[in-house]
Coordinates of C-alpha atoms and ligand atoms in Angstrom, one line a residue:
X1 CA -30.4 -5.2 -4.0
X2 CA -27.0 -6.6 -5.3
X3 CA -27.1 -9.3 -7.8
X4 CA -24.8 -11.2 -10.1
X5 CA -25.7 -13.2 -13.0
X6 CA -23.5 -15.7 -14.5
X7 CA -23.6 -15.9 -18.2
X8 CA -24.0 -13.0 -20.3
X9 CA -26.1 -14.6 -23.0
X10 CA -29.4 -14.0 -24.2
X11 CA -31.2 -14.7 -20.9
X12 CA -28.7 -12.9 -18.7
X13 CA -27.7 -9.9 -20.4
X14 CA -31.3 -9.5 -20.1
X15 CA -32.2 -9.8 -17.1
X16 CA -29.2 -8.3 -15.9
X17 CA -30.0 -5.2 -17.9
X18 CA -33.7 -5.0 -16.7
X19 CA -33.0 -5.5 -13.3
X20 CA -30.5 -2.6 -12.9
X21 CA -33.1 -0.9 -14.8
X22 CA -35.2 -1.5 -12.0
X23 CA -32.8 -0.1 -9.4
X24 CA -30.9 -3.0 -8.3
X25 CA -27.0 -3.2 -8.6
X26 CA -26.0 -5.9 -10.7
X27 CA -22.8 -7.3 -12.2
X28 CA -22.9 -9.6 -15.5
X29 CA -20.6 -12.0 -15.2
X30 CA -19.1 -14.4 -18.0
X31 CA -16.1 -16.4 -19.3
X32 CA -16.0 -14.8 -22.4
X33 CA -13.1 -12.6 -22.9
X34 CA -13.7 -11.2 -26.4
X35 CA -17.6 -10.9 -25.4
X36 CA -16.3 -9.0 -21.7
X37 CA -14.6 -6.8 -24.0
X38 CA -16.8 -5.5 -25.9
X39 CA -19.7 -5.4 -23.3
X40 CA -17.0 -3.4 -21.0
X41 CA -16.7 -0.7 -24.3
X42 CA -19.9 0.0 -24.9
X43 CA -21.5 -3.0 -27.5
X44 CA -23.8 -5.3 -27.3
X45 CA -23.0 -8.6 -28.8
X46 CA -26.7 -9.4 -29.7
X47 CA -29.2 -7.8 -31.7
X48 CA -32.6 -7.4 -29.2
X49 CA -35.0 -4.2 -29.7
X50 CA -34.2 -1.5 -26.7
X51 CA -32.0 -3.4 -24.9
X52 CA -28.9 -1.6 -25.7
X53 CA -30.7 1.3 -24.2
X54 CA -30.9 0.1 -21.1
X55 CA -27.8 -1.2 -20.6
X56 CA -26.1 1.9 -22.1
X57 CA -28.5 4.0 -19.6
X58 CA -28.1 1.7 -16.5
X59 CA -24.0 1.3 -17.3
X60 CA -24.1 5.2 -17.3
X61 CA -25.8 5.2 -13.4
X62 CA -22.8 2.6 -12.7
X63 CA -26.0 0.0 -11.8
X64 CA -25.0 -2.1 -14.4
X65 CA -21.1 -3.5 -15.0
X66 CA -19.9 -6.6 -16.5
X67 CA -16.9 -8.5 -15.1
X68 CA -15.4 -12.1 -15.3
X69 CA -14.4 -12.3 -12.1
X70 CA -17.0 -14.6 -10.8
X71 CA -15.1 -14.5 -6.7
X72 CA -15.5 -10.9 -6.8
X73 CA -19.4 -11.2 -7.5
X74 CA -20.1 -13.9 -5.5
X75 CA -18.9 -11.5 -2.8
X76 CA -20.8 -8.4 -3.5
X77 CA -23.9 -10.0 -4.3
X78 CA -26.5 -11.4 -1.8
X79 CA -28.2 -13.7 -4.8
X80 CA -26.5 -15.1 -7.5
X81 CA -28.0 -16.3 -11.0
X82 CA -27.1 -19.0 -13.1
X83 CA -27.7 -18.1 -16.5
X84 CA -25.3 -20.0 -18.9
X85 CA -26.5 -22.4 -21.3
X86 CA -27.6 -25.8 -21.4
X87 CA -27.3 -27.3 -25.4
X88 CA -28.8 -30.3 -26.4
X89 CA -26.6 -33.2 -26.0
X90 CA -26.4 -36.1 -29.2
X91 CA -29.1 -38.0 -27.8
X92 CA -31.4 -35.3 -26.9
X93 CA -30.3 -34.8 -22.7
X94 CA -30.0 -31.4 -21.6
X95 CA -26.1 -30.9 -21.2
X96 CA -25.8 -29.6 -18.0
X97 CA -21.7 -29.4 -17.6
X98 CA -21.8 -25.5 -17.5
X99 CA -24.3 -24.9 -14.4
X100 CA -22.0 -27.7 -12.8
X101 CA -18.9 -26.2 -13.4
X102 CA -20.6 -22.5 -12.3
X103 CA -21.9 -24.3 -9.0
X104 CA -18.6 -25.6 -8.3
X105 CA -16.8 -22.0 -8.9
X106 CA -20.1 -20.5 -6.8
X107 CA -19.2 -22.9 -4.1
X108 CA -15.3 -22.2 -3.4
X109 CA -16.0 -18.5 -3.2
X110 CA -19.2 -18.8 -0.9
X111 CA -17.9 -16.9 2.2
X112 CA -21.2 -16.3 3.9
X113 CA -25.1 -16.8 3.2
X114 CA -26.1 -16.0 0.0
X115 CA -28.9 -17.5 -2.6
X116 CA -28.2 -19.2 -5.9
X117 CA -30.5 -19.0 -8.6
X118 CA -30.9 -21.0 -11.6
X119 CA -32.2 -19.1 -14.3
X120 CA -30.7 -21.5 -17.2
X121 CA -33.8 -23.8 -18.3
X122 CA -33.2 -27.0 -17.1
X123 CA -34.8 -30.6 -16.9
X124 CA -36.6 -31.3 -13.3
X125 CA -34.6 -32.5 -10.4
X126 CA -31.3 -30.4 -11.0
X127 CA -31.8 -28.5 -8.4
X128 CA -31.3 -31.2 -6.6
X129 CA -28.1 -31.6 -7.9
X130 CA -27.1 -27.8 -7.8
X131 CA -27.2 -28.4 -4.4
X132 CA -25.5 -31.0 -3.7
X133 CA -22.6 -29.6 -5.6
X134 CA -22.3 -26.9 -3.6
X135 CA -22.3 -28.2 -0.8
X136 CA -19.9 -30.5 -1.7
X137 CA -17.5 -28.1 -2.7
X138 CA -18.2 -25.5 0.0
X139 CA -15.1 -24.8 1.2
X140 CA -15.6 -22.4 4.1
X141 CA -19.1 -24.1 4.8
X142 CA -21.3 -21.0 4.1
X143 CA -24.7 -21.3 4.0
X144 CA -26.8 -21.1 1.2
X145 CA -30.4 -22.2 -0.6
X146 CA -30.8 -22.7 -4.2
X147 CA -34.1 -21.7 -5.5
X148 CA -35.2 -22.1 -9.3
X149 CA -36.5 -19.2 -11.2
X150 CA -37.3 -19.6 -14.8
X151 CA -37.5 -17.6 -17.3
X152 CA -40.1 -17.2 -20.0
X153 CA -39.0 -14.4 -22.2
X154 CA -39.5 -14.1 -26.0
X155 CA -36.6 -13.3 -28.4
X156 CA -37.3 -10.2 -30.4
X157 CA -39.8 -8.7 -26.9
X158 CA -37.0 -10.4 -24.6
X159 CA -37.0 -6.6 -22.9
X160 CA -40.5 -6.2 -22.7
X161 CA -41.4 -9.5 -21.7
X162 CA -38.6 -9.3 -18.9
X163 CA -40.3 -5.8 -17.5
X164 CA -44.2 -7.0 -17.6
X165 CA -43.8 -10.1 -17.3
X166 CA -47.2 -12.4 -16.9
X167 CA -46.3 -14.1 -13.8
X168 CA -42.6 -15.0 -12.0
X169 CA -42.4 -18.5 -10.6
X170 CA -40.0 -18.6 -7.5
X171 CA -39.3 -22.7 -6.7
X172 CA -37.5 -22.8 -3.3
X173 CA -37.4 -24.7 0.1
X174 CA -36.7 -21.9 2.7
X175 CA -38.6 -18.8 3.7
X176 CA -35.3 -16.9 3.8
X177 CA -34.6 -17.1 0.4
X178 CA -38.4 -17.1 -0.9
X179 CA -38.3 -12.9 1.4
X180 CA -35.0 -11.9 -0.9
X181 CA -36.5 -13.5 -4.1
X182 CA -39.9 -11.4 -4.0
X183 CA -37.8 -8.3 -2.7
X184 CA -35.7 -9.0 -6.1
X185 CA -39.1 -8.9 -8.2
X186 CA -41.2 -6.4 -6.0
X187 CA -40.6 -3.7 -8.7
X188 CA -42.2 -5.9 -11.3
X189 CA -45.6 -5.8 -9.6
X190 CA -46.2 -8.9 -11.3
X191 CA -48.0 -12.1 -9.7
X192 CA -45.8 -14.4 -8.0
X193 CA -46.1 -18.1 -7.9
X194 CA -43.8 -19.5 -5.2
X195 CA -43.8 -23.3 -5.3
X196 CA -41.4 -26.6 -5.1
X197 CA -37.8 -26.6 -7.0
X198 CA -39.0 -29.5 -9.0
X199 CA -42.3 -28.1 -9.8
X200 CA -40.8 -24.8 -10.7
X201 CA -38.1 -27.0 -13.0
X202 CA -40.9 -28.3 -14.6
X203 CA -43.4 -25.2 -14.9
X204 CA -40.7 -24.2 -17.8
X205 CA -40.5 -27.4 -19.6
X206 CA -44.1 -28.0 -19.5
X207 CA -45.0 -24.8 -20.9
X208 CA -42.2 -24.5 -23.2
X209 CA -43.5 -27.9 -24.5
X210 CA -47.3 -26.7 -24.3
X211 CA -46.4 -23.7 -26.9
X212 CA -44.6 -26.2 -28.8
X213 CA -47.5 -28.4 -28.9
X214 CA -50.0 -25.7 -30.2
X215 CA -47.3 -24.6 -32.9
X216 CA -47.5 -28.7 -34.2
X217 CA -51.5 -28.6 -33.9
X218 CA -51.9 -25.7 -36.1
X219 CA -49.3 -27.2 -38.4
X220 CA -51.2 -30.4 -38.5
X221 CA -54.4 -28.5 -39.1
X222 CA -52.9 -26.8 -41.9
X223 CA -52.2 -29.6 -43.9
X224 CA -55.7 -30.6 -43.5
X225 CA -57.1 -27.2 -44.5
X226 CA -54.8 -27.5 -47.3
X227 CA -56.2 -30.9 -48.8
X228 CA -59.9 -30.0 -47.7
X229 CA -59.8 -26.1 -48.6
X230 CA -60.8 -25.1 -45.7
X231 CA -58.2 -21.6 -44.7
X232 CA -56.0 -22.4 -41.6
X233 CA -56.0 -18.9 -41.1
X234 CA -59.8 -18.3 -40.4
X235 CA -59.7 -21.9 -38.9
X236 CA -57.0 -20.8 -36.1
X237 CA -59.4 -17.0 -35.5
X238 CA -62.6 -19.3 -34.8
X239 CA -60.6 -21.2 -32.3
X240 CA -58.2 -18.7 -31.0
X241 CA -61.5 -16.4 -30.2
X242 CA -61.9 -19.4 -27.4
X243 CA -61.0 -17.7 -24.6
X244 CA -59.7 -21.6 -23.0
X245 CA -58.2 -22.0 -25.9
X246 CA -56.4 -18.8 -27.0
X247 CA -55.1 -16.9 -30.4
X248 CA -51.6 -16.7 -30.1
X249 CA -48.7 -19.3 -30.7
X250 CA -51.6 -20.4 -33.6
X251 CA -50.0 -19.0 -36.9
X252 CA -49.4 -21.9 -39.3
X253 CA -45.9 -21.9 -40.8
X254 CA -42.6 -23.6 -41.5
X255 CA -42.1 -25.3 -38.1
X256 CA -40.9 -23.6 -34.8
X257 CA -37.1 -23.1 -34.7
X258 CA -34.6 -21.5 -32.1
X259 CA -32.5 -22.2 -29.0
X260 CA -35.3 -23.0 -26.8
X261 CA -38.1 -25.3 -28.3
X262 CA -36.3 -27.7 -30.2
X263 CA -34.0 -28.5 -27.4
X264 CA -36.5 -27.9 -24.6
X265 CA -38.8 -30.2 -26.2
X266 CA -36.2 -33.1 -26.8
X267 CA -35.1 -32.6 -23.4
X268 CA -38.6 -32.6 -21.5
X269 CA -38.8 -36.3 -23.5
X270 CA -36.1 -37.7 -22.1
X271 CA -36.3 -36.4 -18.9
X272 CA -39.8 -38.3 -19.1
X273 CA -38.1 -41.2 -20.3
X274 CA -36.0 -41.7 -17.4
X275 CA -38.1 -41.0 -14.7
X276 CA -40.0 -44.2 -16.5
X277 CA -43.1 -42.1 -17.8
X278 CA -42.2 -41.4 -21.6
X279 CA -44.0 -38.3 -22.5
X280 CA -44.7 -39.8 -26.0
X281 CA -46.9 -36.5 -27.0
X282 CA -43.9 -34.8 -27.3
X283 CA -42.3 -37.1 -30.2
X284 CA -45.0 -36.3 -32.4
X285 CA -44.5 -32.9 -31.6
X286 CA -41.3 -32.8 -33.4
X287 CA -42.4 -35.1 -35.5
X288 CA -44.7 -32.4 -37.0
X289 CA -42.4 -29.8 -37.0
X290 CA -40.0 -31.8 -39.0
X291 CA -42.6 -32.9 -41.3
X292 CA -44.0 -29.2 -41.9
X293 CA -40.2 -28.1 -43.7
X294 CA -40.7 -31.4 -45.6
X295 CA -44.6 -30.6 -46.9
X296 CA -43.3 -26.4 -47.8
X297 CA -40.0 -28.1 -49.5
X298 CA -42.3 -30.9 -51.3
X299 CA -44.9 -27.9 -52.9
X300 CA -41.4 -26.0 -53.7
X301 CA -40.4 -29.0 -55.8
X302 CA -44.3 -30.1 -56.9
X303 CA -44.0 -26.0 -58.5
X304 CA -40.6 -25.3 -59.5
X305 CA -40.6 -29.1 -60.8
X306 CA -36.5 -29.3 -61.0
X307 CA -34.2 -26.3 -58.8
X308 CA -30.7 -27.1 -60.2
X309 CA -29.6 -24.1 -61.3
X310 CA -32.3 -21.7 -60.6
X311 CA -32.4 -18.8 -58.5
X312 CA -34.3 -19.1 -55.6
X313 CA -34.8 -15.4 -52.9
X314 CA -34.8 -16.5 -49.8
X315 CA -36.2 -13.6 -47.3
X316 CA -35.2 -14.2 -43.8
X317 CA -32.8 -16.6 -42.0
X318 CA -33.5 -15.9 -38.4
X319 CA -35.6 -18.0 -36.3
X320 CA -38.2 -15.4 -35.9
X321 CA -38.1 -12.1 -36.8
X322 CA -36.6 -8.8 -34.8
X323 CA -33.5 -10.9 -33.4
X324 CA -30.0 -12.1 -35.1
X325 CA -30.4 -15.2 -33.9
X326 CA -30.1 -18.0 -36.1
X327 CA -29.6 -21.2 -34.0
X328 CA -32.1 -23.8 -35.3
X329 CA -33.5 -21.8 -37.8
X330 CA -35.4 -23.8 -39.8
X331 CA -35.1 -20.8 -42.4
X332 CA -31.7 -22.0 -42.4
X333 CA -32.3 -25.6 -43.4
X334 CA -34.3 -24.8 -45.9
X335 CA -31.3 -23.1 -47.5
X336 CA -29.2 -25.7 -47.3
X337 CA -31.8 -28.3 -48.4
X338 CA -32.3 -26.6 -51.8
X339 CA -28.3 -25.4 -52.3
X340 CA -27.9 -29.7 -51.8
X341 CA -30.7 -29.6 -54.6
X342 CA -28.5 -27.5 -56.9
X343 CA -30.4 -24.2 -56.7
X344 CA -28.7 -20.6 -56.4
X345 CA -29.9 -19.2 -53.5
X346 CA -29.9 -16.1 -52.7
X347 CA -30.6 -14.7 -49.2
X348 CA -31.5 -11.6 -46.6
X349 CA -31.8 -11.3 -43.7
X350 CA -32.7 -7.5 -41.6
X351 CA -30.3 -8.5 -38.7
X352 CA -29.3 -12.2 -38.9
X353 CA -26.9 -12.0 -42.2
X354 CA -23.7 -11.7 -39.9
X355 CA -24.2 -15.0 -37.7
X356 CA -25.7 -16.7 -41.1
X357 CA -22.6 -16.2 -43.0
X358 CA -20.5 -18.2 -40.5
X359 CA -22.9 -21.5 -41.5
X360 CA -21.0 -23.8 -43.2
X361 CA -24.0 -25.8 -44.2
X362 CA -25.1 -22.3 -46.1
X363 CA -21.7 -21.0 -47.6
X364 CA -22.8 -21.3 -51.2
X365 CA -25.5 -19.0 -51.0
X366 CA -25.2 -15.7 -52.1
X367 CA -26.0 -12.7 -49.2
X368 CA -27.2 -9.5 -50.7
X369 CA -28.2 -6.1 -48.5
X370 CA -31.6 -5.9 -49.7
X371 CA -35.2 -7.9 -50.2
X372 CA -35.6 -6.2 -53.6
X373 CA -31.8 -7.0 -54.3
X374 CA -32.2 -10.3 -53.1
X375 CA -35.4 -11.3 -56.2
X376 CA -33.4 -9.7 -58.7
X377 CA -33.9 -12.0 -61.6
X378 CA -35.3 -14.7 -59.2
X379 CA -37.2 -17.7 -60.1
X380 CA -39.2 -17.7 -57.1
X381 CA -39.1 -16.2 -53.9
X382 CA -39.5 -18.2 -50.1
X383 CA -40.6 -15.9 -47.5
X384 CA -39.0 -17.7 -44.5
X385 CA -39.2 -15.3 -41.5
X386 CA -42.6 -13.0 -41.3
X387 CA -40.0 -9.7 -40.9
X388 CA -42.0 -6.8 -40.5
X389 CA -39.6 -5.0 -42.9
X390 CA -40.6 -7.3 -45.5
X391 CA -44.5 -6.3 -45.1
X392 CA -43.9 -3.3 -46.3
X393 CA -42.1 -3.8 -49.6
X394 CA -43.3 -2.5 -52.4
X395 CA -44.8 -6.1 -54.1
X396 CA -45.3 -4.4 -57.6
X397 CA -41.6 -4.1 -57.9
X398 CA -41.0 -7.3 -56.6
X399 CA -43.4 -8.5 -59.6
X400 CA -41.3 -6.5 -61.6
X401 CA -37.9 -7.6 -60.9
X402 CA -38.6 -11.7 -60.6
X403 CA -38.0 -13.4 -63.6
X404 CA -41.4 -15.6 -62.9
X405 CA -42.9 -14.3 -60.1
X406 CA -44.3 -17.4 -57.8
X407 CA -44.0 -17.2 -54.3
X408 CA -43.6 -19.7 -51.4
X409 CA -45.0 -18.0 -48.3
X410 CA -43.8 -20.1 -45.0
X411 CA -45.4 -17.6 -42.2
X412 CA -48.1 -16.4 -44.4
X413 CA -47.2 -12.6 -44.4
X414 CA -49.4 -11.8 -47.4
X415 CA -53.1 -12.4 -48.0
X416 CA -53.5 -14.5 -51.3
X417 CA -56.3 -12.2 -53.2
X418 CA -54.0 -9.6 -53.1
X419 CA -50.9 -11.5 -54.6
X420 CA -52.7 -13.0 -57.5
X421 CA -54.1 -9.4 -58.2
X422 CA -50.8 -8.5 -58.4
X423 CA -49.8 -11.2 -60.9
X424 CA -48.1 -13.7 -58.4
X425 CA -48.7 -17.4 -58.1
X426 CA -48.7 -18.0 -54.4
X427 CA -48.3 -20.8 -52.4
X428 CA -48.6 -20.6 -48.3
X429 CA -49.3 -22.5 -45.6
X430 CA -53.0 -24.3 -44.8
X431 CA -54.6 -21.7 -47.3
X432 CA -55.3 -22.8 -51.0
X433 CA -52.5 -21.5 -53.7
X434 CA -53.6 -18.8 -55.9
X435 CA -52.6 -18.1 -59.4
X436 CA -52.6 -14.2 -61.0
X437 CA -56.4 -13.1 -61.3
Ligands
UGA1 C1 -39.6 -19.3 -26.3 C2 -40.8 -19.1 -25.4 O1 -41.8 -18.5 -26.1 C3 -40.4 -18.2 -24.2 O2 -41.5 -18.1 -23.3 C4 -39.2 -18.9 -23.4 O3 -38.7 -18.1 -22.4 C5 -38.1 -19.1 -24.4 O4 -38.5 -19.9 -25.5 C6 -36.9 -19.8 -23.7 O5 -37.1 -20.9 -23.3 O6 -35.9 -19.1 -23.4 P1 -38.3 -17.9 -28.2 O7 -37.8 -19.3 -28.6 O8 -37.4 -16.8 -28.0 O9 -39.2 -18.1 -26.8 O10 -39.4 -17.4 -29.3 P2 -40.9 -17.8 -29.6 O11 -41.6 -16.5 -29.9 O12 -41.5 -18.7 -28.7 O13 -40.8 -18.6 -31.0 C7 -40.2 -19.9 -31.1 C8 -40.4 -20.5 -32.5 O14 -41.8 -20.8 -32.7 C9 -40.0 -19.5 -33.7 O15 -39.4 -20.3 -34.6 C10 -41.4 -19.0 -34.2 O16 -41.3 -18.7 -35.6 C11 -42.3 -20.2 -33.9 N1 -43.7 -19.9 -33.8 C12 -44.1 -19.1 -32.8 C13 -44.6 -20.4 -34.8 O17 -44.2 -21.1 -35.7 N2 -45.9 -20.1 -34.7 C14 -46.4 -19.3 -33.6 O18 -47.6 -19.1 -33.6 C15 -45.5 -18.9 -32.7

């Protein structure tokens, strides 16, 4: 099939890239001239395993081409995307400018029938409004459907996810466009859930918001393993093993980060609030996500007792590990909590050291090319994103090289016994802190 996607971010460079992979012809579309640039010479502007692969293979079999002339794809393509973003506005709202202004540009180019898709996760009821839009500014009074197709891939697996994906949910009105949206997705063999635009609007803020949810009840249940004793670890396995109830999005840590569930999950409560059924769950959702940063920073303090002055490792500034992204990174504000604190910090990061460097809020901190470089002399080290990379360093010569060797561990990468055998004292999340055996 021909496709276009507008918006060449995370999402759409993506799925743009998968779906040529698949044997479609798609064109990426985006306003970006530097980012057009350098997608047109061969880079990829964003770090996510295999995906430069594909688009370097599919770019090769001319299935895949980026351009930013959005007329031009409109025309070639019988179903258009909307992929760009939609940030978090000041009070929490969903900012929803950019799929208005692409629905407006989709609409005076709109020639003859063709099906426009919104990809971009957005609060229920937009579609609504995508459509009205269009029609509104439907110059040669083509027809059209919107449909709403939302998309639930991981950072760091965004390629993987994209290819075997658990299910696709297709939210549409007309038949027509429901036939070209399964053809689009056939090559998935994945289970297809074809429903209502605002049920399909809402399928991605509700489970957005559900993963959310069981990030926060872990996090609470951590801090009550850690004043009981109990191991949040082995708590989160005897649950997980619940088939209803399930393992993953249970690992105990510093608070969920990212692009998607911070605003996703302020977004879903105010969406809530102005349909006049406040979702008031939510709020302390977030609320336990902020207060998780505040209990790791609070042990920091309780240990270290002062941090003016001292050197402080920070491993990891992404949101999660095996991407560059560092939008709410709660790695991130950490950083910049204890460099207000007066500590020298001292940070790496496998992928995300470019991007972190542009932070204002982080400037003072000094970047080094290495985890071993990074707790040279260090008077503790913070373990803030569970990088495989960091796994596998050699702990004895990170004993070796600290000047006192206590750890904080925010995403529990290491098993206590093992750290005080090897002279640490460390501290991690809803397990009891253990000092060298
Ligand atoms: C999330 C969803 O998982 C995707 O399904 C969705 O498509 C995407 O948002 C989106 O809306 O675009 P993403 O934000 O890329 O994906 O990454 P996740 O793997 O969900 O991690 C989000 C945050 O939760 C990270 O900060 C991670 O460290 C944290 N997390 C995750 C935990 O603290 N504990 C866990 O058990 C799992």
């Amino acid at each position: 099939m021909d496709l276009a996607i507008i918006g060449s971010g995370y999402v759409g460079l993506v799925t743009g890239a998968c779906f040529a992979d698949v044997g479609h012809n798609v064109i990426c579309v985006d306003n970006d001239p530097a980012k057009l640039e350098a997608l047109q010479s061969g880079k990829v502007p964003i770090y996510e395993p295999g995906l430069e692969e594909v688009i370097h293979r599919n770019v090769s079999t001319h299935r895949l081409r980026f351009s930013g002339n959005i007329e031009e794809a409109v025309d070639k393509s019988q179903i258009i995307f909307i992929a760009v973003p939609t940030p978090q506005k000041p009070n929490g709202d969903a900012d929803l400018s950019y799929i208005e202004k692409v629905a407006r540009e989709i609409a005076g180019v709109l020639h003859s029938y063709r099906v426009i898709v919104d990809k971009s996760t957005v609060p229920v009821k937009t579609g609504e409004k995508v459509a009205e839009s269009i029609k509104r500014y439907n110059k040669h009074n083509a027809e059209f459907d919107v449909v709403s197709n939302p998309e639930f891939l991981r950072e760091g697996c965004a390629v993987r996810d994209l290819m075997q994906p658990d299910r696709i949910v297709i939210g549409a009105q007309s038949e027509r466009a429901i036939a070209l949206m399964k053809q689009v997705y056939e090559p998935f063999m994945a289970p297809i859930l074809v429903t209502d635009i605002n049920s399909a609007e809402l399928i991605k803020h509700a489970a957005n918001s559900f993963l959310a949810l069981k990030i926060s009840y872990i996090n609470a249940l951590s801090a009550i393993c850690e004043a009981s004793g109990a191991d949040v670890e082995k708590v989160a396995d005897g649950i997980g093993t619940d088939k209803r109830i399930g393992r993953s999005f249970l690992n105990a840590g510093i608070g969920y980060g990212g692009s998607c569930f911070p605003k996703d999950v302020a977004a879903f409560i105010t969406i809530s609030e102005q349909l006049g059924v406040p979702f008031t769950l939510l709020k302390e959702v977030q609320r336990i996500n902020a207060e998780q940063k505040d209990r790791f920073l609070k042990v920091i303090r309780d240990t270290l007792w002062v941090l003016r002055e001292k050197k402080i490792a920070i491993w990891g500034l992404t949101f999660k590990p095996d991407t560059d992204d560092i939008r709410s990174s709660v790695a991130i504000d950490l950083v910049a909590d204890m460099l207000r604190e007066g500590a020298q910090v001292c940070a790496y990061d496998p992928k995300g050291m470019e991007k972190a460097r542009m932070i204002k809020a982080i400037a003072d901190a000094t970047f080094v090319n290495s985890a071993l470089e990074a707790v040279e002399d260090a008077e503790a080290l913070i373990i803030a994103t569970e990088w495989e990379e960091f796994a596998n360093v050699d702990l004895a010569v990170v004993k070796e090289k600290m000047r006192t060797a206590i750890v904080f561990d925010g995403r529990n990468l290491f098993d206590p016994k093992t750290m005080a055998q090897l002279g640490f004292r460390y501290h991690s999340i809803g397990r009891a802190a253990v000092s060298p055996a």
